[in-house]
Short mmCIF file of C-alpha atoms and ligand atoms in Angstrom, two decimals:
data_model
loop_
_atom_site.label_atom_id
_atom_site.label_comp_id
_atom_site.label_asym_id
_atom_site.label_seq_id
_atom_site.Cartn_x
_atom_site.Cartn_y
_atom_site.Cartn_z
CA MET A 19 -110.20 -89.43 19.24
CA SER A 20 -107.91 -86.34 20.45
CA ALA A 21 -105.03 -85.10 17.88
CA SER A 22 -102.73 -86.35 20.27
CA ALA A 23 -103.95 -89.94 20.17
CA GLN A 24 -103.30 -89.75 16.27
CA VAL A 25 -99.65 -89.46 16.82
CA THR A 26 -97.36 -92.71 15.89
CA ALA A 27 -94.60 -93.20 18.66
CA LEU A 28 -91.90 -94.89 17.53
CA THR A 29 -90.82 -98.01 18.60
CA PRO A 30 -87.49 -100.12 19.37
CA SER A 31 -88.32 -102.07 16.37
CA ASP A 32 -88.74 -99.03 14.26
CA ILE A 33 -85.41 -97.72 15.67
CA ARG A 34 -83.51 -101.06 14.87
CA ALA A 35 -84.87 -100.86 11.15
CA ARG A 36 -83.16 -97.57 10.64
CA LYS A 37 -79.64 -99.22 10.58
CA GLY A 38 -77.95 -97.95 7.64
CA GLY A 39 -80.47 -95.55 6.77
CA THR A 40 -80.89 -91.86 7.37
CA PRO A 41 -79.03 -91.03 10.79
CA LEU A 42 -81.09 -91.34 14.11
CA VAL A 43 -81.20 -88.29 16.30
CA ALA A 44 -81.53 -88.43 19.73
CA LEU A 45 -81.22 -86.17 22.66
CA THR A 46 -81.35 -86.20 26.45
CA ALA A 47 -84.69 -84.43 28.07
CA TYR A 48 -84.96 -84.56 31.90
CA THR A 49 -88.16 -81.92 32.08
CA THR A 50 -91.68 -81.53 30.32
CA PRO A 51 -91.08 -78.30 28.55
CA MET A 52 -87.25 -79.71 27.27
CA ALA A 53 -89.40 -82.53 26.04
CA GLN A 54 -91.80 -80.69 24.27
CA MET A 55 -89.39 -78.60 22.23
CA MET A 56 -87.89 -81.48 20.87
CA ASP A 57 -90.95 -83.80 20.18
CA ASP A 58 -91.22 -82.75 16.42
CA HIS A 59 -87.82 -83.31 15.80
CA VAL A 60 -85.85 -86.29 17.26
CA ASP A 61 -86.25 -89.68 16.89
CA ILE A 62 -85.11 -90.88 20.25
CA VAL A 63 -85.59 -88.94 23.67
CA LEU A 64 -83.05 -90.26 26.65
CA VAL A 65 -83.57 -89.53 30.21
CA GLY A 66 -80.06 -89.71 30.73
CA ASP A 67 -78.31 -89.96 34.27
CA SER A 68 -76.65 -87.17 32.96
CA VAL A 69 -79.45 -85.31 34.81
CA GLY A 70 -77.44 -85.82 38.02
CA MET A 71 -74.64 -83.63 36.67
CA VAL A 72 -76.67 -81.33 34.25
CA LEU A 73 -79.71 -80.30 36.63
CA HIS A 74 -78.43 -81.29 40.47
CA GLY A 75 -75.33 -80.40 40.43
CA LEU A 76 -73.63 -83.48 41.24
CA PRO A 77 -69.66 -84.08 40.16
CA ASP A 78 -70.61 -87.43 38.46
CA THR A 79 -73.42 -89.85 37.53
CA LEU A 80 -72.86 -92.12 40.49
CA GLY A 81 -74.72 -90.22 42.66
CA VAL A 82 -78.09 -90.46 40.60
CA THR A 83 -81.41 -92.55 42.28
CA MET A 84 -83.67 -94.49 40.98
CA GLU A 85 -86.04 -91.70 42.52
CA MET A 86 -84.35 -89.02 40.18
CA MET A 87 -84.81 -90.90 37.45
CA CYS A 88 -88.58 -92.10 38.18
CA LEU A 89 -89.43 -88.43 38.68
CA HIS A 90 -87.77 -86.72 35.80
CA GLY A 91 -88.57 -89.76 33.13
CA ALA A 92 -92.28 -89.32 34.16
CA ALA A 93 -91.76 -85.23 33.62
CA VAL A 94 -90.47 -85.97 30.05
CA ARG A 95 -93.40 -88.71 29.22
CA ARG A 96 -95.80 -85.65 29.71
CA GLY A 97 -94.40 -83.93 27.30
CA LEU A 98 -93.53 -86.42 24.37
CA ARG A 99 -95.74 -87.86 21.80
CA LYS A 100 -93.54 -89.42 18.84
CA PRO A 101 -90.14 -90.14 19.84
CA LEU A 102 -88.96 -93.14 21.55
CA LEU A 103 -88.45 -93.03 25.42
CA VAL A 104 -85.62 -94.33 26.82
CA ILE A 105 -84.59 -93.80 30.48
CA ASP A 106 -81.13 -94.99 31.91
CA MET A 107 -80.67 -97.36 34.61
CA PRO A 108 -78.95 -95.07 37.43
CA PHE A 109 -75.58 -97.32 38.91
CA GLY A 110 -76.23 -99.88 41.40
CA SER A 111 -79.78 -100.22 40.11
CA TYR A 112 -78.68 -103.15 37.77
CA GLU A 113 -75.06 -104.68 38.06
CA GLU A 114 -75.75 -107.09 41.06
CA SER A 115 -77.79 -109.72 39.38
CA PRO A 116 -80.24 -109.86 36.14
CA GLN A 117 -83.06 -110.12 38.43
CA GLN A 118 -82.03 -107.06 40.30
CA ALA A 119 -82.25 -105.22 36.63
CA PHE A 120 -85.30 -106.56 35.88
CA ARG A 121 -87.10 -105.38 39.42
CA ASN A 122 -85.74 -102.08 38.18
CA ALA A 123 -86.20 -102.07 34.60
CA ALA A 124 -89.54 -102.83 35.43
CA ARG A 125 -90.23 -100.20 37.82
CA LEU A 126 -88.65 -97.53 35.89
CA MET A 127 -91.16 -98.19 32.95
CA ARG A 128 -94.14 -98.58 35.00
CA GLU A 129 -93.72 -95.27 36.64
CA THR A 130 -92.36 -93.43 33.80
CA GLY A 131 -94.26 -94.73 30.95
CA ALA A 132 -90.75 -95.46 29.39
CA ASP A 133 -90.59 -97.46 26.13
CA ALA A 134 -86.87 -99.06 26.64
CA VAL A 135 -84.25 -98.93 29.28
CA LYS A 136 -80.43 -98.10 28.86
CA LEU A 137 -77.54 -99.25 30.52
CA GLU A 138 -73.96 -99.27 30.66
CA GLY A 139 -71.51 -102.17 30.03
CA GLY A 140 -70.16 -105.20 27.42
CA VAL A 141 -69.39 -108.26 27.94
CA SER A 142 -70.48 -108.13 31.67
CA MET A 143 -73.82 -106.91 31.09
CA ALA A 144 -74.73 -109.25 28.21
CA ASP A 145 -76.48 -111.96 30.30
CA THR A 146 -78.62 -109.07 31.91
CA ILE A 147 -79.66 -107.55 28.28
CA ALA A 148 -80.33 -111.04 27.33
CA PHE A 149 -82.47 -111.83 30.39
CA LEU A 150 -84.36 -108.37 30.22
CA THR A 151 -84.99 -108.67 26.47
CA ALA A 152 -86.26 -111.83 26.68
CA ARG A 153 -88.95 -110.68 29.72
CA SER A 154 -89.99 -107.48 27.16
CA ILE A 155 -87.72 -105.09 28.57
CA PRO A 156 -86.10 -103.34 25.37
CA VAL A 157 -82.48 -102.42 26.00
CA MET A 158 -80.26 -99.76 24.56
CA ALA A 159 -76.76 -100.50 25.51
CA HIS A 160 -73.68 -98.07 26.10
CA VAL A 161 -69.92 -99.28 25.33
CA GLY A 162 -67.05 -97.20 25.47
CA LEU A 163 -66.84 -94.52 27.66
CA THR A 164 -68.98 -95.53 30.42
CA PRO A 165 -69.55 -92.63 32.75
CA GLN A 166 -70.73 -94.97 35.90
CA ALA A 167 -67.36 -96.84 35.60
CA ILE A 168 -64.85 -93.32 35.74
CA ASN A 169 -63.44 -94.81 39.04
CA THR A 170 -62.26 -98.31 37.44
CA LEU A 171 -61.37 -96.43 33.85
CA GLY A 172 -59.41 -93.75 35.55
CA GLY A 173 -61.39 -90.72 34.19
CA TYR A 174 -63.45 -89.51 31.16
CA LYS A 175 -60.59 -90.79 28.82
CA VAL A 176 -61.02 -91.97 25.06
CA GLN A 177 -61.39 -95.52 24.95
CA GLY A 178 -60.75 -98.23 22.87
CA ARG A 179 -57.29 -97.31 21.65
CA GLY A 180 -54.16 -99.54 21.34
CA LYS A 181 -54.68 -102.65 23.48
CA ASP A 182 -57.66 -101.64 24.63
CA ARG A 183 -59.52 -101.75 20.77
CA ASP A 184 -60.36 -105.44 21.57
CA ARG A 185 -61.91 -105.05 24.70
CA VAL A 186 -64.45 -102.35 23.29
CA LEU A 187 -65.00 -104.50 20.28
CA ALA A 188 -65.66 -107.63 22.26
CA ASP A 189 -68.18 -105.36 24.43
CA ALA A 190 -70.34 -104.00 20.93
CA HIS A 191 -70.53 -107.35 19.77
CA ALA A 192 -71.67 -108.99 22.77
CA VAL A 193 -74.43 -106.44 23.52
CA ALA A 194 -75.49 -107.25 19.97
CA ARG A 195 -75.64 -110.76 20.34
CA ALA A 196 -77.72 -110.50 23.61
CA GLY A 197 -80.40 -108.83 21.93
CA ALA A 198 -79.88 -104.76 22.48
CA PHE A 199 -81.89 -103.09 19.46
CA ALA A 200 -79.05 -100.26 19.56
CA VAL A 201 -76.23 -99.16 21.24
CA VAL A 202 -74.36 -96.00 22.40
CA LEU A 203 -70.75 -95.75 21.41
CA GLU A 204 -69.19 -93.09 23.47
CA LYS A 205 -65.82 -91.10 23.20
CA LEU A 206 -63.97 -93.85 20.76
CA PRO A 207 -61.86 -93.29 18.33
CA VAL A 208 -63.42 -92.81 14.61
CA GLY A 209 -61.76 -95.78 12.63
CA LEU A 210 -63.39 -97.90 15.78
CA SER A 211 -66.55 -96.51 15.72
CA ASN A 212 -66.53 -97.11 12.11
CA GLU A 213 -65.84 -100.67 12.27
CA ILE A 214 -68.45 -101.42 14.79
CA THR A 215 -70.80 -99.69 12.78
CA GLU A 216 -70.00 -101.68 10.09
CA ALA A 217 -69.80 -105.12 11.70
CA LEU A 218 -73.07 -104.52 13.91
CA SER A 219 -76.96 -105.42 12.75
CA ILE A 220 -77.97 -102.97 15.27
CA PRO A 221 -77.77 -99.27 15.04
CA THR A 222 -74.75 -97.16 16.56
CA ILE A 223 -75.33 -94.01 18.39
CA GLY A 224 -72.42 -92.05 18.49
CA ILE A 225 -71.32 -89.47 21.59
CA GLY A 226 -67.39 -88.48 20.60
CA ALA A 227 -67.69 -91.29 18.30
CA SER A 228 -68.04 -90.82 14.15
CA ALA A 229 -70.27 -89.32 12.02
CA THR A 230 -70.52 -92.68 10.14
CA CYS A 231 -72.57 -94.01 13.03
CA ASP A 232 -76.21 -94.88 12.18
CA GLY A 233 -77.26 -91.77 14.90
CA GLN A 234 -75.68 -89.34 17.15
CA VAL A 235 -76.89 -88.07 20.55
CA LEU A 236 -75.99 -85.19 22.81
CA VAL A 237 -76.79 -83.77 26.38
CA VAL A 238 -79.73 -81.17 25.37
CA ASP A 239 -77.81 -78.92 28.14
CA ASP A 240 -74.77 -78.80 26.31
CA MET A 241 -75.80 -78.29 23.11
CA LEU A 242 -78.16 -75.70 23.91
CA GLY A 243 -75.12 -73.72 25.88
CA LEU A 244 -77.04 -74.20 28.94
CA PHE A 245 -74.55 -76.37 30.92
CA THR A 246 -71.44 -74.67 31.14
CA ALA A 247 -69.20 -75.73 33.54
CA PHE A 248 -67.02 -77.38 30.66
CA LYS A 249 -67.58 -78.52 27.14
CA PRO A 250 -66.38 -81.95 26.21
CA LYS A 251 -64.95 -81.89 22.59
CA PHE A 252 -67.70 -83.82 21.35
CA VAL A 253 -70.14 -80.85 22.07
CA LYS A 254 -71.12 -78.34 19.29
CA ARG A 255 -73.02 -75.63 20.98
CA PHE A 256 -76.31 -74.64 18.74
CA ALA A 257 -76.91 -71.79 20.97
CA THR A 258 -76.41 -70.04 23.88
CA LEU A 259 -79.15 -69.98 26.28
CA GLY A 260 -76.94 -69.81 29.13
CA ALA A 261 -75.19 -66.74 28.45
CA ASP A 262 -78.30 -65.11 27.08
CA GLY A 263 -80.19 -66.64 29.99
CA GLU A 264 -77.74 -64.58 32.40
CA GLU A 265 -77.67 -61.42 30.54
CA ALA A 266 -81.84 -61.79 30.42
CA ILE A 267 -81.64 -61.89 34.73
CA ARG A 268 -78.83 -59.29 35.21
CA ALA A 269 -81.25 -56.73 33.01
CA TYR A 270 -84.19 -58.01 35.29
CA ALA A 271 -82.19 -56.97 38.55
CA ALA A 272 -81.18 -53.62 36.61
CA GLU A 273 -84.74 -52.81 36.30
CA VAL A 274 -86.72 -53.98 39.67
CA ARG A 275 -83.56 -51.85 41.67
CA ALA A 276 -84.26 -49.02 39.24
CA ARG A 277 -88.10 -49.31 39.47
CA ARG A 278 -88.59 -49.71 35.92
CA PHE A 279 -90.10 -53.27 36.19
CA PRO A 280 -92.90 -53.61 37.01
CA ALA A 281 -94.18 -51.14 33.87
CA PRO A 282 -97.66 -49.97 34.27
CA GLU A 283 -99.03 -52.52 31.37
CA HIS A 284 -97.70 -55.24 34.13
CA VAL A 285 -100.00 -54.30 37.03
CA PHE A 286 -103.70 -54.03 37.55
CA ALA A 287 -106.15 -51.12 37.85
CA ASP A 288 -108.55 -50.67 40.98
CA GLU A 289 -111.36 -51.60 38.24
CA GLY A 290 -111.41 -53.52 35.17
CA PRO A 291 -110.13 -56.98 33.46
CA THR A 292 -109.00 -59.49 36.24
CA ALA A 293 -106.67 -61.56 34.13
O1 LIG B 321 -76.64 -90.05 30.74
C1 LIG B 321 -76.43 -89.81 29.38
O2 LIG B 321 -76.81 -88.41 28.83
C2 LIG B 321 -76.13 -90.46 28.28
C3 LIG B 321 -75.90 -89.91 27.02
C4 LIG B 321 -74.55 -89.03 27.11
C5 LIG B 321 -75.34 -91.12 25.86
O3 LIG B 321 -76.07 -91.61 28.49
#
């Protein structure tokens, strides 16, 4: 038996059982090396449709396709052993009917090896979540700011304030009742996030929500400082890899132009070692 076969991977039930326990750690990933980097440190890896903005330069997540998700999902799977792997259902792949959602969720899981899917929406998606979970597809829900709905929400605004509070509460309760094993709460006021976390029997995973959520998620390129086009208030940069990378590229360009790179240790003699 290989060393990798002995690792016990987390399941949706394990994640659900962590309600109220040690906070769950979640990050997005889109590539094998990034997945390998987080394998020992996080509980949940999400192949988010944020991949469209972060890696493909799209203005929002609406242009993300099933093909993009399959490609990045399979790459992430190859770099992970332990965390639960969740994959986003892209805009247009699940909203039409529970049957459409099942077809596309099954394809995402089959082609990537993901353990679960995530989809955006509350009350309006409850039937779909129930349909999927009854057919062996674990679902992570996502309420509050749902980026695939920016055109109807009017942008990336905080949700659930004032009269909107009841709508978000109803969404959170609906996805939990429908059978989601966890729910992402995005860009909600702290008080509402706390109330939802206390009321639901499933873990809440916050992004711009509250420190008392059952877990937190961030886009990995945001927290590493790799994505610098803009920085939402809820992002903390734990590194500055974008700036460090640009500095490294500047140094490389200068050395090539000055003929300082390659140096003698980077080139091959006429005779000797071949590698
Ligand atoms: O697409 C994504 O990365 C997400 C997370 C930010 C929750 O949905």
